Amino acid sequence: MKILVCITHVPDTTSKIQFTADNTKFDSTGVQYIIGPYDDYALARAVELRDQASGKLTVMNVGEADSDPTLRKALAIGADDAIRVNAAPKDSYFVAQQIAHYAKEGAYDLILMGRESIDFNGGMVHGMVGELLGMPSFSPVMKLDVDGSTVKMAREIEGGKEMLEASLPLIAGCQEPIAEWKIPNMRGIMSARTKPLNVVEPVSQETQAEASKYELPPAKGAVKLVDKDNVAELVKLLKNEAKVL
């Protein structure tokens, strides 16, 4: 079985986010980058499936040279090789085009990725790739097992779970608890240095959207303490200031 895992190169969740050029560009100064947390779940499950089927696992990222360490970490976790499309991820459609093109060339049986990235939280790429390749796409998938050419999945829906069965090839946007995150060991880190990381050029520059401006959330206000016996004051503040009543 050939598995492709698409990963994002995103700021660490503890990073302080700032913008420059009149809030039109992200300021990456001093920012630490990681594999997207949802992509980490997809990668962890892919490693397990690859080991079970004695298959091959490729990781892919659409990004510039600064994302190479992120790909190397994915190789250390267990991927066999990596592909980097040498272009900034301009929008979801642009990214989906790149993935679809190289996924078609590679003839992968299973394409996994996170349900969404944690920078723009679009959650659209898996569906777009499915449309471009003519493959079924499912998200958010929280359980995935493969038996021959049959895939059994559990998908989160409002108020519960949906149990699904489909045939390979397919695409899944993953989330917890599909697998536990894997931490690369020393052997994995050393072997990642010699695993193939192939840099390819984008097949298209077409985009469908462009961010015109970014805004930080409003600063949190000061905390007001209310005496536990002063219920009337608490209700007044919740009604007139917090406006939750």
Coordinates of C-alpha atoms in Angstrom, one line a residue:
M1 CA 0.0 0.0 0.0
K2 CA 1.3 3.4 -0.9
I3 CA 0.3 6.2 1.5
L4 CA 0.8 9.9 1.1
V5 CA 0.5 12.2 4.2
C6 CA 0.3 15.9 3.5
I7 CA 1.6 18.1 6.3
T8 CA 1.6 21.8 7.1
H9 CA 4.4 23.9 8.4
V10 CA 2.7 26.1 11.0
P11 CA 3.7 28.3 13.9
D12 CA 3.9 26.6 17.3
T13 CA 0.7 27.1 19.3
T14 CA 2.8 29.0 22.0
S15 CA 4.2 31.5 19.5
K16 CA 3.4 35.2 19.8
I17 CA 1.6 36.2 16.6
Q18 CA 2.4 39.6 15.0
F19 CA 1.8 41.2 11.7
T20 CA 3.8 43.8 9.6
A21 CA 3.2 46.0 6.5
D22 CA 0.1 47.5 7.9
N23 CA -1.2 44.1 9.0
T24 CA -1.0 42.6 5.6
K25 CA 1.9 40.2 6.2
F26 CA 2.7 37.7 8.9
D27 CA 5.8 38.5 11.0
S28 CA 7.8 35.2 11.3
T29 CA 10.6 36.8 13.4
G30 CA 11.4 34.5 16.3
V31 CA 8.5 32.1 15.5
Q32 CA 9.0 28.4 16.0
Y33 CA 7.4 26.1 13.5
I34 CA 6.0 22.6 13.9
I35 CA 4.1 20.0 12.0
G36 CA 0.4 20.9 12.2
P37 CA -1.1 19.0 15.2
Y38 CA -3.9 17.4 13.1
D39 CA -1.3 16.4 10.5
D40 CA 0.7 14.8 13.3
Y41 CA -2.3 12.5 14.0
A42 CA -2.5 11.6 10.3
L43 CA 1.2 10.9 10.2
A44 CA 1.1 8.7 13.3
R45 CA -1.8 6.6 11.9
A46 CA 0.0 6.4 8.5
V47 CA 3.1 5.0 10.2
E48 CA 1.0 2.3 11.9
L49 CA -0.8 1.4 8.6
R50 CA 2.5 1.3 6.6
D51 CA 4.0 -1.1 9.2
Q52 CA 1.0 -3.3 9.1
A53 CA 0.9 -3.6 5.3
S54 CA 4.6 -3.4 4.6
G55 CA 3.9 -0.5 2.4
K56 CA 5.6 2.8 1.6
L57 CA 4.9 6.2 3.3
T58 CA 5.6 9.5 1.7
V59 CA 5.1 12.9 3.3
M60 CA 4.4 16.0 1.3
N61 CA 4.5 19.8 2.0
V62 CA 3.8 22.8 -0.1
G63 CA 6.3 25.3 1.2
E64 CA 9.6 27.0 0.8
A65 CA 13.0 25.9 2.0
D66 CA 12.3 26.9 5.6
S67 CA 9.9 24.0 5.9
D68 CA 12.6 21.4 5.3
P69 CA 13.3 20.8 9.0
T70 CA 9.6 20.1 9.4
L71 CA 9.7 17.5 6.7
R72 CA 12.9 16.0 8.3
K73 CA 11.0 15.6 11.5
A74 CA 8.3 13.7 9.7
L75 CA 11.0 11.5 8.2
A76 CA 12.4 10.9 11.7
I77 CA 8.9 9.9 12.9
G78 CA 8.8 7.2 10.3
A79 CA 8.1 8.4 6.7
D80 CA 10.2 6.8 4.0
D81 CA 10.7 9.8 1.8
A82 CA 9.4 13.4 1.4
I83 CA 8.3 15.7 -1.3
R84 CA 8.4 19.5 -1.0
V85 CA 6.6 21.6 -3.6
N86 CA 8.8 24.7 -3.8
A87 CA 6.3 27.4 -3.3
A88 CA 4.6 29.4 -0.6
P89 CA 1.1 28.0 0.2
K90 CA -0.9 30.9 -1.3
D91 CA -4.4 29.5 -0.6
S92 CA -6.2 26.3 -0.2
Y93 CA -6.9 25.8 -4.0
F94 CA -3.3 26.4 -4.9
V95 CA -2.1 23.8 -2.3
A96 CA -4.8 21.3 -3.4
Q97 CA -3.6 21.6 -7.1
Q98 CA -0.1 20.8 -6.1
I99 CA -1.1 17.8 -4.0
A100 CA -3.5 16.5 -6.6
H101 CA -0.9 16.6 -9.4
Y102 CA 1.9 14.8 -7.5
A103 CA -0.5 12.4 -5.8
K104 CA -1.8 11.4 -9.3
E105 CA 1.7 10.8 -10.5
G106 CA 2.5 8.7 -7.4
A107 CA -0.7 6.6 -7.7
Y108 CA -1.2 6.5 -3.9
D109 CA -3.8 4.2 -2.4
L110 CA -4.5 6.4 0.7
I111 CA -4.0 10.1 1.2
L112 CA -4.1 11.4 4.8
M113 CA -3.9 14.9 6.1
G114 CA -5.1 16.9 9.1
R115 CA -8.7 17.9 9.2
E116 CA -7.4 21.5 9.0
S117 CA -4.3 23.6 9.5
I118 CA -4.0 25.6 12.6
D119 CA -2.9 28.8 10.9
F120 CA -5.9 29.5 8.6
N121 CA -8.2 26.7 9.8
G122 CA -9.7 26.5 6.4
G123 CA -10.4 22.7 6.4
M124 CA -10.9 22.7 2.6
V125 CA -7.8 21.1 1.1
H126 CA -8.9 17.4 1.5
G127 CA -12.2 18.1 -0.2
M128 CA -10.6 20.0 -3.0
V129 CA -8.0 17.3 -3.6
G130 CA -10.8 14.7 -3.7
E131 CA -12.6 16.7 -6.3
L132 CA -9.5 17.2 -8.4
L133 CA -8.6 13.5 -8.3
G134 CA -12.1 12.1 -8.5
M135 CA -11.7 10.3 -5.1
P136 CA -14.0 10.2 -2.1
S137 CA -12.9 12.4 0.7
F138 CA -13.9 12.1 4.4
S139 CA -13.4 14.5 7.3
P140 CA -13.1 14.7 10.3
V141 CA -12.0 11.1 10.6
M142 CA -11.3 9.9 14.2
K143 CA -10.8 6.2 13.5
L144 CA -9.4 4.5 10.4
D145 CA -8.7 0.8 9.7
V146 CA -7.7 -0.8 6.4
D147 CA -8.6 -4.4 5.5
G148 CA -7.4 -5.2 2.0
S149 CA -9.1 -2.6 -0.2
T150 CA -11.8 -1.8 2.4
V151 CA -11.5 1.1 4.8
K152 CA -13.6 1.4 7.9
M153 CA -13.8 4.8 9.5
A154 CA -15.5 6.7 12.3
R155 CA -16.3 10.3 11.5
E156 CA -17.2 12.9 14.1
I157 CA -20.7 14.5 13.5
E158 CA -22.7 16.8 15.6
G159 CA -23.8 14.9 18.7
G160 CA -22.1 11.7 17.9
K161 CA -20.2 9.5 15.4
E162 CA -20.9 8.2 11.9
M163 CA -19.5 4.8 11.0
L164 CA -18.4 4.6 7.4
E165 CA -17.0 2.0 5.0
A166 CA -15.4 2.8 1.7
S167 CA -12.9 1.4 -0.8
L168 CA -9.4 2.5 -1.6
P169 CA -8.2 4.9 -3.0
L170 CA -9.6 7.7 -0.8
I171 CA -8.7 10.8 1.2
A172 CA -9.2 11.4 4.9
G173 CA -8.8 14.5 7.0
C174 CA -7.8 13.3 10.4
Q175 CA -8.1 14.3 14.0
E176 CA -7.7 12.8 17.5
P177 CA -8.0 10.0 18.7
I178 CA -7.1 8.3 15.3
A179 CA -3.6 7.6 16.8
E180 CA -1.2 8.9 19.4
W181 CA 1.4 11.4 18.4
K182 CA 4.8 9.8 17.8
I183 CA 8.0 11.3 19.1
P184 CA 11.1 10.7 17.0
N185 CA 13.8 8.6 18.7
M186 CA 17.5 9.0 18.1
R187 CA 17.6 6.2 15.5
G188 CA 14.8 7.9 13.6
I189 CA 16.5 11.3 13.8
M190 CA 19.8 9.9 12.5
S191 CA 18.1 8.0 9.6
A192 CA 16.1 11.0 8.6
R193 CA 19.3 12.8 7.5
T194 CA 19.8 10.3 4.6
K195 CA 16.2 9.7 3.6
P196 CA 15.2 11.3 0.2
L197 CA 13.7 14.8 0.3
N198 CA 12.7 15.7 -3.2
V199 CA 12.1 19.3 -4.1
V200 CA 9.8 19.8 -7.1
E201 CA 8.4 22.9 -8.7
P202 CA 4.7 23.9 -8.6
V203 CA 2.6 22.9 -11.5
S204 CA 0.3 26.0 -11.4
Q205 CA 0.3 29.4 -9.9
E206 CA -3.5 29.8 -9.9
T207 CA -5.2 30.9 -6.8
Q208 CA -8.8 31.6 -5.8
A209 CA -8.4 33.8 -2.8
E210 CA -6.0 36.3 -1.2
A211 CA -5.8 37.6 2.3
S212 CA -6.1 41.4 2.2
K213 CA -5.5 42.1 5.9
Y214 CA -5.1 40.4 9.3
E215 CA -6.4 41.4 12.7
L216 CA -5.4 40.3 16.2
P217 CA -8.3 39.4 18.6
P218 CA -9.1 42.3 21.0
A219 CA -7.1 42.4 24.1
K220 CA -8.6 40.8 27.2
G221 CA -10.2 43.3 29.6
A222 CA -9.4 43.5 33.3
V223 CA -10.9 40.9 35.6
K224 CA -13.6 42.2 37.9
L225 CA -14.0 40.4 41.2
V226 CA -17.5 40.3 42.8
D227 CA -18.2 39.3 46.3
K228 CA -19.8 35.8 46.5
D229 CA -22.8 37.2 48.4
N230 CA -23.4 40.1 45.9
V231 CA -25.6 38.2 43.4
A232 CA -27.3 41.4 42.2
E233 CA -24.0 43.0 41.2
L234 CA -22.9 39.8 39.4
V235 CA -26.2 39.6 37.4
K236 CA -25.8 43.3 36.5
L237 CA -22.3 42.9 35.2
L238 CA -23.2 39.8 33.2
K239 CA -26.1 41.6 31.7
N240 CA -24.8 45.0 31.0
E241 CA -21.0 44.5 30.4
A242 CA -20.5 40.8 29.5
K243 CA -23.9 40.8 27.7
V244 CA -24.3 37.1 28.2
L245 CA -27.8 37.4 29.8

